[in-house]
Coordinates of C-alpha atoms and ligand atoms in Angstrom, one line a residue:
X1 CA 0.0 0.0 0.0
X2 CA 2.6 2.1 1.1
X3 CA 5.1 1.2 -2.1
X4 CA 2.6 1.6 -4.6
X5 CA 1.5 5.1 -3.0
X6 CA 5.2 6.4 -3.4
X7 CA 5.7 4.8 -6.8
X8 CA 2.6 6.5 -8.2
X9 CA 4.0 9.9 -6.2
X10 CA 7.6 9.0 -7.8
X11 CA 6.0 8.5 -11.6
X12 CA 3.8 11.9 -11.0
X13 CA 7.2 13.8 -10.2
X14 CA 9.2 12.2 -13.8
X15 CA 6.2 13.5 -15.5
X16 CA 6.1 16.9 -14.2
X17 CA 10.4 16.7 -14.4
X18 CA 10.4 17.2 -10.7
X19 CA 12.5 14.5 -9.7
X20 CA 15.5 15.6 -7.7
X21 CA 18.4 13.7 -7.7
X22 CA 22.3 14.2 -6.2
X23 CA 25.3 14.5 -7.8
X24 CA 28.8 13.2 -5.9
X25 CA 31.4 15.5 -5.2
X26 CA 34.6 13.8 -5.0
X27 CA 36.4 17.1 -4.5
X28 CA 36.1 19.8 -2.0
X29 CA 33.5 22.8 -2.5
X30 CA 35.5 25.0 -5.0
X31 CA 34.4 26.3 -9.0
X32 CA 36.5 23.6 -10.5
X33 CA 34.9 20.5 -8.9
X34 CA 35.1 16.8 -9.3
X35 CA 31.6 15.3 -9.8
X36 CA 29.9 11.9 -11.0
X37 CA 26.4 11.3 -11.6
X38 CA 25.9 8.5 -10.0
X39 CA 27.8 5.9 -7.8
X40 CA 30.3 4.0 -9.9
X41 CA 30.2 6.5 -12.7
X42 CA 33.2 8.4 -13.8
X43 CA 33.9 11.1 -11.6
X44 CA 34.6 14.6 -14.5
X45 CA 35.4 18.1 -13.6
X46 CA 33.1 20.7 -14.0
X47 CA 32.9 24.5 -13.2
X48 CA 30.1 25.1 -10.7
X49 CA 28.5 27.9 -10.4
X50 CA 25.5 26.4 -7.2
X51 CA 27.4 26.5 -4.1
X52 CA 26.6 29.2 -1.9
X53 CA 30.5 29.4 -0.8
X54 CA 30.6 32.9 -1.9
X55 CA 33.8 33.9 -0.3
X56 CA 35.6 30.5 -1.3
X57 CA 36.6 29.8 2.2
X58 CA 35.0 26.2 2.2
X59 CA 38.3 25.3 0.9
X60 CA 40.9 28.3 2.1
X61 CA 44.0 26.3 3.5
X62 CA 43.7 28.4 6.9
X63 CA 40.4 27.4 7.5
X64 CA 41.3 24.0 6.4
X65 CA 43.9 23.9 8.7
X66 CA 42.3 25.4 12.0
X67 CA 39.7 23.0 11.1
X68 CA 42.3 20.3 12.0
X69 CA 44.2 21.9 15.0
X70 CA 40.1 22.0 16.4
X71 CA 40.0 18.1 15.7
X72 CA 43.3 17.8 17.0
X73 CA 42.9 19.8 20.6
X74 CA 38.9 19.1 21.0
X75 CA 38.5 15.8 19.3
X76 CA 35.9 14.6 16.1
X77 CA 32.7 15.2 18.0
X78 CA 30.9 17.7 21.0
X79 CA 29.8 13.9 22.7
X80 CA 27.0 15.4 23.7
X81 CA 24.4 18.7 23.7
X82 CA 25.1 22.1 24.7
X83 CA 23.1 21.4 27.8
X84 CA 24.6 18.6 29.1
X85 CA 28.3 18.1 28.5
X86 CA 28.6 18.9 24.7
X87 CA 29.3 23.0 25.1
X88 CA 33.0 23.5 25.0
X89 CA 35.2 26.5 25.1
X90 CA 35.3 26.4 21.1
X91 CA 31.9 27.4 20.8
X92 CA 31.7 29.9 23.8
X93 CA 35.2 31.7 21.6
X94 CA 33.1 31.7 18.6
X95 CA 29.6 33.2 20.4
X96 CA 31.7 35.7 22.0
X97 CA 33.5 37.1 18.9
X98 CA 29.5 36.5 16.6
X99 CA 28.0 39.0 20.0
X100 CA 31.2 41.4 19.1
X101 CA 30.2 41.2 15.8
X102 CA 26.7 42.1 15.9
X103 CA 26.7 44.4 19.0
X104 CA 27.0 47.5 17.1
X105 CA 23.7 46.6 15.4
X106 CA 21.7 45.0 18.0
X107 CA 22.6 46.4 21.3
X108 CA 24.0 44.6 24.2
X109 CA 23.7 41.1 22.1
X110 CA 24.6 38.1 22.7
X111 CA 25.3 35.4 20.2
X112 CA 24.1 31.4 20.2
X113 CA 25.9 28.9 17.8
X114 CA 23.8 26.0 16.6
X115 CA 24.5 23.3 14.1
X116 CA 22.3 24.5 11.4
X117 CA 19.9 26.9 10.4
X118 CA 17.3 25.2 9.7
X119 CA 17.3 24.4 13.3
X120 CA 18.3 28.1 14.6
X121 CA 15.0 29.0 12.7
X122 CA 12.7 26.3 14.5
X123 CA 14.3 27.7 17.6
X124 CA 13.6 31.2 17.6
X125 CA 10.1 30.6 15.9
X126 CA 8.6 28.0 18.3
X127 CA 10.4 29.7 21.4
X128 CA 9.0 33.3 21.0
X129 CA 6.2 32.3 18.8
X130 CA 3.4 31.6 22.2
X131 CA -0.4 31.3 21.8
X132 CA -0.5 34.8 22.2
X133 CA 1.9 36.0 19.4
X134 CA 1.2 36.5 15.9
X135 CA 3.9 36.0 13.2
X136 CA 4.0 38.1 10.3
X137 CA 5.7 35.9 7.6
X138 CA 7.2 37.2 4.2
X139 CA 6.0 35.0 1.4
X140 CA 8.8 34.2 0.2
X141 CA 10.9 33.0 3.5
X142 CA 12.9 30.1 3.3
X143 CA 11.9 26.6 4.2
X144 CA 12.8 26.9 8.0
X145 CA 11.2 29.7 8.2
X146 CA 8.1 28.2 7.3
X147 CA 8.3 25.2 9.3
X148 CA 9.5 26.9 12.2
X149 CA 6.0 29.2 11.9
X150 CA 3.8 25.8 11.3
X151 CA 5.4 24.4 14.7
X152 CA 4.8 27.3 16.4
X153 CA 1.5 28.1 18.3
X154 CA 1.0 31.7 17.5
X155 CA -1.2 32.7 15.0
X156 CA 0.7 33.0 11.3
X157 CA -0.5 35.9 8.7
X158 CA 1.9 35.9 5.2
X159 CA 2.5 39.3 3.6
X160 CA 3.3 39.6 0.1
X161 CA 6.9 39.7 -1.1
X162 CA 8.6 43.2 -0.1
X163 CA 4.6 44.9 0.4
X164 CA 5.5 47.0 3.1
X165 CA 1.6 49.0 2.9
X166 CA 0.2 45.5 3.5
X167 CA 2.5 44.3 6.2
X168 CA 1.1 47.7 8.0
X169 CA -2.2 47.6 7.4
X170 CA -2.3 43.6 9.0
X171 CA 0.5 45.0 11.9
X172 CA -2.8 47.6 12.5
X173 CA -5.6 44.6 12.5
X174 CA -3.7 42.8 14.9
X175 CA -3.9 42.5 18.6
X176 CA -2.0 39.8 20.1
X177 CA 0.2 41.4 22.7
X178 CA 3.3 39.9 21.2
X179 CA 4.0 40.7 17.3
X180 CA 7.3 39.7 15.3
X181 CA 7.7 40.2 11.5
X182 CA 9.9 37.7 10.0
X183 CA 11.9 37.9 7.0
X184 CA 14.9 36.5 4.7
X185 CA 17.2 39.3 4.7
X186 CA 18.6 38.2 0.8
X187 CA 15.9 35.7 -0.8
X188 CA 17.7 32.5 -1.4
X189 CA 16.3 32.3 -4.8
X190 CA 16.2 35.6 -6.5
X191 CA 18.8 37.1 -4.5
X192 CA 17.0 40.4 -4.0
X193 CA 16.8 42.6 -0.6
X194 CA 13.7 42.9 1.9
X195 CA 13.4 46.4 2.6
X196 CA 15.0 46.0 6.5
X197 CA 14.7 50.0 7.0
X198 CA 11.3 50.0 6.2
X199 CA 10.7 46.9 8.4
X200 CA 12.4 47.8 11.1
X201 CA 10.5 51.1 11.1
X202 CA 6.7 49.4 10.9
X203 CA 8.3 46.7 13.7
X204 CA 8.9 50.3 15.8
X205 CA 5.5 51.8 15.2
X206 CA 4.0 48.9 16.1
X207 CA 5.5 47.6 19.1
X208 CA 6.6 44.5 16.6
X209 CA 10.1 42.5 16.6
X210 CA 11.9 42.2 13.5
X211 CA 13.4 38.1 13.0
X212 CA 15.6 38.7 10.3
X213 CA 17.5 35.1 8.6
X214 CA 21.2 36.3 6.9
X215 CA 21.9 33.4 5.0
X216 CA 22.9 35.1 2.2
X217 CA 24.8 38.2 3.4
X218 CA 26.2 37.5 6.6
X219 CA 29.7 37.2 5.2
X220 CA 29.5 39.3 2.0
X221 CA 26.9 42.1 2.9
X222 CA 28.4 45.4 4.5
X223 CA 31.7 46.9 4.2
X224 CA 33.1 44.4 6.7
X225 CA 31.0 41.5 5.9
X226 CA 29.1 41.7 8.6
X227 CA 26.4 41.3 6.9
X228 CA 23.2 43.3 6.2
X229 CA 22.5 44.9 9.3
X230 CA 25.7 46.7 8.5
X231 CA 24.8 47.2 4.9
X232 CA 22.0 48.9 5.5
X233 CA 23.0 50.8 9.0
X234 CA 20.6 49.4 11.2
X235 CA 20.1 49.3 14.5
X236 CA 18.0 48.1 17.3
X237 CA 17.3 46.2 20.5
X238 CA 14.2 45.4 18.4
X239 CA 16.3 43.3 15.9
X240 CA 16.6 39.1 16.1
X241 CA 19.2 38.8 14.1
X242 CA 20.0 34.9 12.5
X243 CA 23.8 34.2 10.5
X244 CA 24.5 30.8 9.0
X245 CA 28.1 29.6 9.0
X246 CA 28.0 27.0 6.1
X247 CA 27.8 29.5 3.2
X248 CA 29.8 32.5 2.9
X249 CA 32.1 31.4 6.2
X250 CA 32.0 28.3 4.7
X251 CA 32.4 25.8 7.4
X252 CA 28.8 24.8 9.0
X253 CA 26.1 26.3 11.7
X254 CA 24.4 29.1 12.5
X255 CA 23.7 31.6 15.5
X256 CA 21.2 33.9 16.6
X257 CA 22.6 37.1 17.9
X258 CA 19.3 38.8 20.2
X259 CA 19.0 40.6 23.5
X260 CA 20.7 38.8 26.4
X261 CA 17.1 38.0 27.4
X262 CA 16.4 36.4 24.3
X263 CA 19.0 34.2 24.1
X264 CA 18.6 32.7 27.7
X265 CA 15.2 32.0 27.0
X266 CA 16.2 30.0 23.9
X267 CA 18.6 28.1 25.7
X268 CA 16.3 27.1 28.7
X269 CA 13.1 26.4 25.9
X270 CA 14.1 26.2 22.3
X271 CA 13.8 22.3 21.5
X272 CA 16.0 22.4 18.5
X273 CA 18.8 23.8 20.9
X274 CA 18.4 21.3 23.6
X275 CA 17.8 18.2 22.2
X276 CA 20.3 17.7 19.7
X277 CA 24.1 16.8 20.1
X278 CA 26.3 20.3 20.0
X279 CA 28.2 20.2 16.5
X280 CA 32.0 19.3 16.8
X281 CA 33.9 22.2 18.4
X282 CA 36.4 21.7 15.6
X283 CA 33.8 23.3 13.6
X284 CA 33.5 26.5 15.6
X285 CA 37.3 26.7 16.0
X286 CA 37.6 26.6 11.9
X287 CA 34.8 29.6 12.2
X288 CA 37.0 31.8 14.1
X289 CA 39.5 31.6 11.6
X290 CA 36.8 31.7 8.8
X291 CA 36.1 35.3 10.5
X292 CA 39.2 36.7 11.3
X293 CA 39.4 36.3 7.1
X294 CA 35.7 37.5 6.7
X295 CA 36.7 41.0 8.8
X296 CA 40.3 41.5 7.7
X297 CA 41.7 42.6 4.6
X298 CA 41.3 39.6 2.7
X299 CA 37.4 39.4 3.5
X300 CA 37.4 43.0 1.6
X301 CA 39.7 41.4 -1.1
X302 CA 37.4 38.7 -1.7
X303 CA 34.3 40.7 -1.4
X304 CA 35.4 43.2 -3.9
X305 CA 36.5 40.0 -6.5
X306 CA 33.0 38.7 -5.9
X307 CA 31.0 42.0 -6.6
X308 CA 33.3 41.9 -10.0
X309 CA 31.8 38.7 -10.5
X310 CA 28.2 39.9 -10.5
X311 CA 28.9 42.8 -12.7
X312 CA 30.3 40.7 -15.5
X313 CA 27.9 38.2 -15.2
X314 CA 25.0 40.6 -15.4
X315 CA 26.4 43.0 -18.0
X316 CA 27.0 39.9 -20.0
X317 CA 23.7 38.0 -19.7
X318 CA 20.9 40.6 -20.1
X319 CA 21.6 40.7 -24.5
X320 CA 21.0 37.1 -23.7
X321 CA 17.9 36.7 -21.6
X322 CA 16.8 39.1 -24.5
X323 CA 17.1 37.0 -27.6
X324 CA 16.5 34.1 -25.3
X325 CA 13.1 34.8 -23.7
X326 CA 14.7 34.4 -20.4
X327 CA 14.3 36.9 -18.1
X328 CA 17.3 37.7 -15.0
X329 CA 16.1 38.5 -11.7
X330 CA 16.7 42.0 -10.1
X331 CA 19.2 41.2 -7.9
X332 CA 22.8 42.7 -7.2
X333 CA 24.0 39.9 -4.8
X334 CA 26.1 36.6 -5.5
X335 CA 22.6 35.1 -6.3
X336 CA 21.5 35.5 -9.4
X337 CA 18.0 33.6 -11.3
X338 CA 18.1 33.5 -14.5
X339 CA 14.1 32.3 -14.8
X340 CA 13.3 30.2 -18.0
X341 CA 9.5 28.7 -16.9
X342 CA 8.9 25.7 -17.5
X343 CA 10.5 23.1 -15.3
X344 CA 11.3 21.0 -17.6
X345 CA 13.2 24.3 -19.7
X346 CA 15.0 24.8 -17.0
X347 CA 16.2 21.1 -16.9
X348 CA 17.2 21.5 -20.0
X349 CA 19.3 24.2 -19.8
X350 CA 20.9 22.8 -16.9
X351 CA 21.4 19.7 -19.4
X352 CA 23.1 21.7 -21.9
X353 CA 25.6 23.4 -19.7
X354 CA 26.6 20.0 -17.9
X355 CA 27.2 18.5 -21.3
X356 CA 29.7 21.7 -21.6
X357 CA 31.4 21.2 -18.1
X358 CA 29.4 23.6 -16.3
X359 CA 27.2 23.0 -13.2
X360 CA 24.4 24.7 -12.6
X361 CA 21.4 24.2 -10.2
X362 CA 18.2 23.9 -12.2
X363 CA 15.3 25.2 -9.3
X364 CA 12.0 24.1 -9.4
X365 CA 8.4 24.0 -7.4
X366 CA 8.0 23.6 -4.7
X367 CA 11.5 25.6 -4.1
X368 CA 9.8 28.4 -6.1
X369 CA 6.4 29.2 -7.5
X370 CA 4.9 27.1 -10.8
X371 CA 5.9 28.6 -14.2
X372 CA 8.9 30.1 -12.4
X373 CA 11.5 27.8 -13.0
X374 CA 15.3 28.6 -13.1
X375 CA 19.1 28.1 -13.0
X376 CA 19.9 29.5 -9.8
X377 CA 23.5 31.3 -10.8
X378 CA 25.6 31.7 -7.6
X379 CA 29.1 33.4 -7.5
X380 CA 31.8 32.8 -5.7
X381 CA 34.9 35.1 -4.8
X382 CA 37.0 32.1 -6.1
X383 CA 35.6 32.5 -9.3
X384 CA 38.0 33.9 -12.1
X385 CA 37.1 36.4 -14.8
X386 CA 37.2 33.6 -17.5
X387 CA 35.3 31.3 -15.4
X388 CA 31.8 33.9 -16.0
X389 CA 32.9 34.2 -19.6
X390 CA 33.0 30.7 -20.2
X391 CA 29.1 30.7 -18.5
X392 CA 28.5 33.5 -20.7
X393 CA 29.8 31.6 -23.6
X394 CA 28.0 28.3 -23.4
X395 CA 24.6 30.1 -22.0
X396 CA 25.2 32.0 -25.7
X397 CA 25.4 28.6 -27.5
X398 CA 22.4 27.5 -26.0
X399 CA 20.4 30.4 -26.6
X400 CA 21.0 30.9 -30.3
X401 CA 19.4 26.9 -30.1
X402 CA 16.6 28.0 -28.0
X403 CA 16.4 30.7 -30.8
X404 CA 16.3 28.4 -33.7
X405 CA 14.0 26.4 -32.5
X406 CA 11.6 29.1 -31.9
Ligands
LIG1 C1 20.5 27.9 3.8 C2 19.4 28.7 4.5 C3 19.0 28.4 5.8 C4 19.5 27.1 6.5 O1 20.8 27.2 6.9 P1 21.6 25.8 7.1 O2 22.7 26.2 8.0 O3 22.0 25.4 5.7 O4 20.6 24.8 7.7 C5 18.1 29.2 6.4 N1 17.7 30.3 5.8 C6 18.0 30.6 4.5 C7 17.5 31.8 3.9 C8 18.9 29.8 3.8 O5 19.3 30.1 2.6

C-alpha cells in the first residue's frame, strides 16, 4: 500500500520533471569541482556555479587547517548537547567574537551557535512564537522559516513579497500582545533585498520585533561582511538577528545574535537547541579563523573579486535573456535567477551546460512558484574572470538553439 503510493507519487514527479536527484562531489567545495552522476560512474570536472561558498573559504588552506588543529585539541565530535556536557570552550570563543560582531547593530547582544539553520530558525520561531503571538511571515521566507511558523503556536499571517503597505495595514488589524515580522534578509532564490529599514520602522510603530535570517549576506553584505545589518546601517534592540556559518564562512552552523534575554530564553526552551548533540567544536574553531578572514583585509579582497563577478555576469547575460526569452532577476548579490519557466526548460538548460562542463542548479516548485522555473547562478569570490565568460559563452550557444528552435 505504502510502495505503490510512493511509486505512483515517484511516476507523478518524472512527468512533471520534478524528480530531484544528487550528484557526488569527490572534490572539496571549490568552482572547478570533481563530480559523477551517479555511484560508480566516472567522476569529471566541472565549473560550478550552485554552491553558496561565496567567499571561497570552504576550501581556504587556513580554514582548512584550524579545522584540524580543532579536531586535533577538541577531538571529532561535541559527545553530547550544549546542555549537558557537549558546550565547549570552542563554541563559547566563537559566540563571544558573533556577540562582538553584531553588537553595534543589536545592542547589548549576545550570540548562540547551533549546528544549522534550519534548526536556529525552528528555535527562535517556536520559542518566541506563544499562543499569544502572531507571526508576520514574508511569502517568500525560506523553508525553516516556514516550518518553524507551522510548529509554532501563535497565530501565522503571510504578507506579500517586499509589500511593506500591506504588512502595516495587517500589523494595525492585529492585537495579540506579542508581534514579530519575519523575513529572509537576501531571498535564497532571487537574491534580492527585503526592505530591512522599512521593516524595522513598521516593527517600531507597532510595538513588533523584526526576525531577520542572513543566509545570504552575513559574510558578503556590509563593508566588513558583517552582513546586512551593517549594509543597510541598522540598529536596534528590536532586531533578532540569525547568521548561517556553512555558506559565505564556509564551514557549518548558524547563530542567533538577540537581547541577552532572548537568548537565555532560547537556551532554557528552544527544543532544536536542547535536544540535539552540540556540533564538533572543531567546527566552531575553523569559524573563528573563517572570521578573522571575513573581517580583515582579505574578506574585503574577496568581497570586492565577488562584486566583480556579479557585474560581469550581469552585463554579459541581459543581450541574452533578451534574444533568449529568459528573463534575469533583479538582484545585485552573488545570487542570481536566470528564470526560463517551464521546469522542464529549465532542466534542460541545466542539461546543456553539464554537457559543456558547467554546473548549474536547475530550481523548481515547490523551491519556487509554478511557471517560475530557473538556473539559480551563484558566485563565488574564487571565481575567475574567465570562469563567468565561459558561463557567458556556453549560455550564448544555447540560446541561439533555443532561438532556432523558436
Ligand atoms: C540555507 C538557508 C538556511 C538554512 O541554513 P543551514 O545552515 O543550511 O541549515 C536558512 N535560511 C536561509 C534563507 C537559507 O538560505
Amino acid at each position: 500500500m505504502l510502495l505503490e503510493r510512493l511509486s505512483r507519487a515517484a511516476a507523478a514527479r518524472d512527468a512533471q520533471a520534478l524528480t530531484r536527484r544528487r550528484r557526488i562531489a569527490h572534490s572539496a567545495c571549490a568552482p572547478r569541482q570533481t563530480v559523477s552522476a551517479a555511484p560508480g560512474d566516472e567522476a569529471r570536472p566541472l565549473l560550478t556555479f550552485c554552491s553558496n561558498d561565496y567567499l571561497g573559504l570552504a576550501s581556504h588552506p587556513a580554514v582548512v587547517a584550524a579545522f584540524a588543529e580543532g579536531a586535533a585539541r577538541y577531538g571529532a565530535g561535541s559527545g553530547a548537547s550544549h546542555l549537558v556536557s557537549g558546550h565547549s570552550v570552542a563554541h563559547q570563543r566563537l559566540e563571544g567574537e558573533l556577540a562582538r560582531w553584531l553588537a553595534p547593530h543589536v545592542p547589548h547582544a549576545q550570540a548562540l551557535y547551533f549546528c544549522t539553520g534550519y534548526m536556529a530558525n525552528l528555535a527562535v520561531l517556536t520559542a518566541l512564537g506563544d499562543s499569544d503571538a502572531t507571526l508576520f511571515c514574508e511569502t517568500l521566507n525560506h523553508a525553516s522559516l516556514i516550518d518553524g511558523a507551522r510548529l509554532a503556536r501563535a497565530a501565522v499571517r503571510r504578507y506579500p513579497h517586499a509589500d511593506v503597505a500591506a504588512l502595516d495595514a495587517q500589523l494595525r488589524e492585529c492585537d495579540t500582545p506579542l508581534r514579530l515580522i519575519v523575513t529572509d534578509s537576501v531571498f535564497s532564490m532571487d537574491g534580492d533585498l527585503a526592505p530591512l529599514a522599512e521593516l524595522l520602522a513598521l516593527a517600531d510603530r507597532h510595538d513588533a520585533w523584526l526576525v531577520v535570517d542572513d543566509a545570504h549576506g552575513f559574510g558578503v553584505l556590509g563593508e566588513r561582511g558583517r552582513g546586512v545589518l551593517e549594509h543597510f546601517g541598522l540598529s536596534s534592540e528590536r532586531l533578532i538577528y540569525i547568521g548561517t556559518l556553512g555558506k559565505a564562512a564556509g564551514v557549518a552552523g548558524a547563530f542567533v545574535a538577540a537581547h541577552p534575554l532572548v537568548i537565555d530564553h532560547l537556551i532554557n526552551t528552544a527544543r532544536s537547541y536542547i535536544y540535539t548533540t552540540a556540533a564538533p567544536p572543531a567546527a566552531a574553531h575553523a569559524l573563528l579563523t573563517s572570521l578573522a578572514l571575513i573581517e580583515g583585509d582579505e574578506g574585503a579582497a574577496r568581497r570586492a573579486r565577488l562584486a566583480h563577478g556579479i557585474a560581469q555576469l550581469r552585463g554579459g547575460l541581459a543581450p541574452l535573456c533578451a534574444r533568449a526569452g529568459w528573463q534575469l532577476g533583479d538582484s545585485a548579490t552573488a545570487i542570481q535567477p536566470l528564470i526560463v519557466g517551464e521546469n522542464a526548460a529549465a532542466l534542460a538548460l541545466s542539461g546543456a551546460l553539464e554537457a559543456q562542463g558547467i554546473r548549474v542548479g536547475a530550481i523548481r516548485p515547490p523551491t519556487v512558484a509554478p511557471g517560475t522555473a530557473r538556473l539559480r547562478i551563484t558566485l563565488s569570490a574564487s571565481h575567475a574572470a574567465d570562469d563567468v565568460e565561459r558561463l557567458l559563452s556556453a549560455l550564448a550557444a544555447t540560446a541561439m538553439t533555443t532561438e532556432a528552435a523558436a
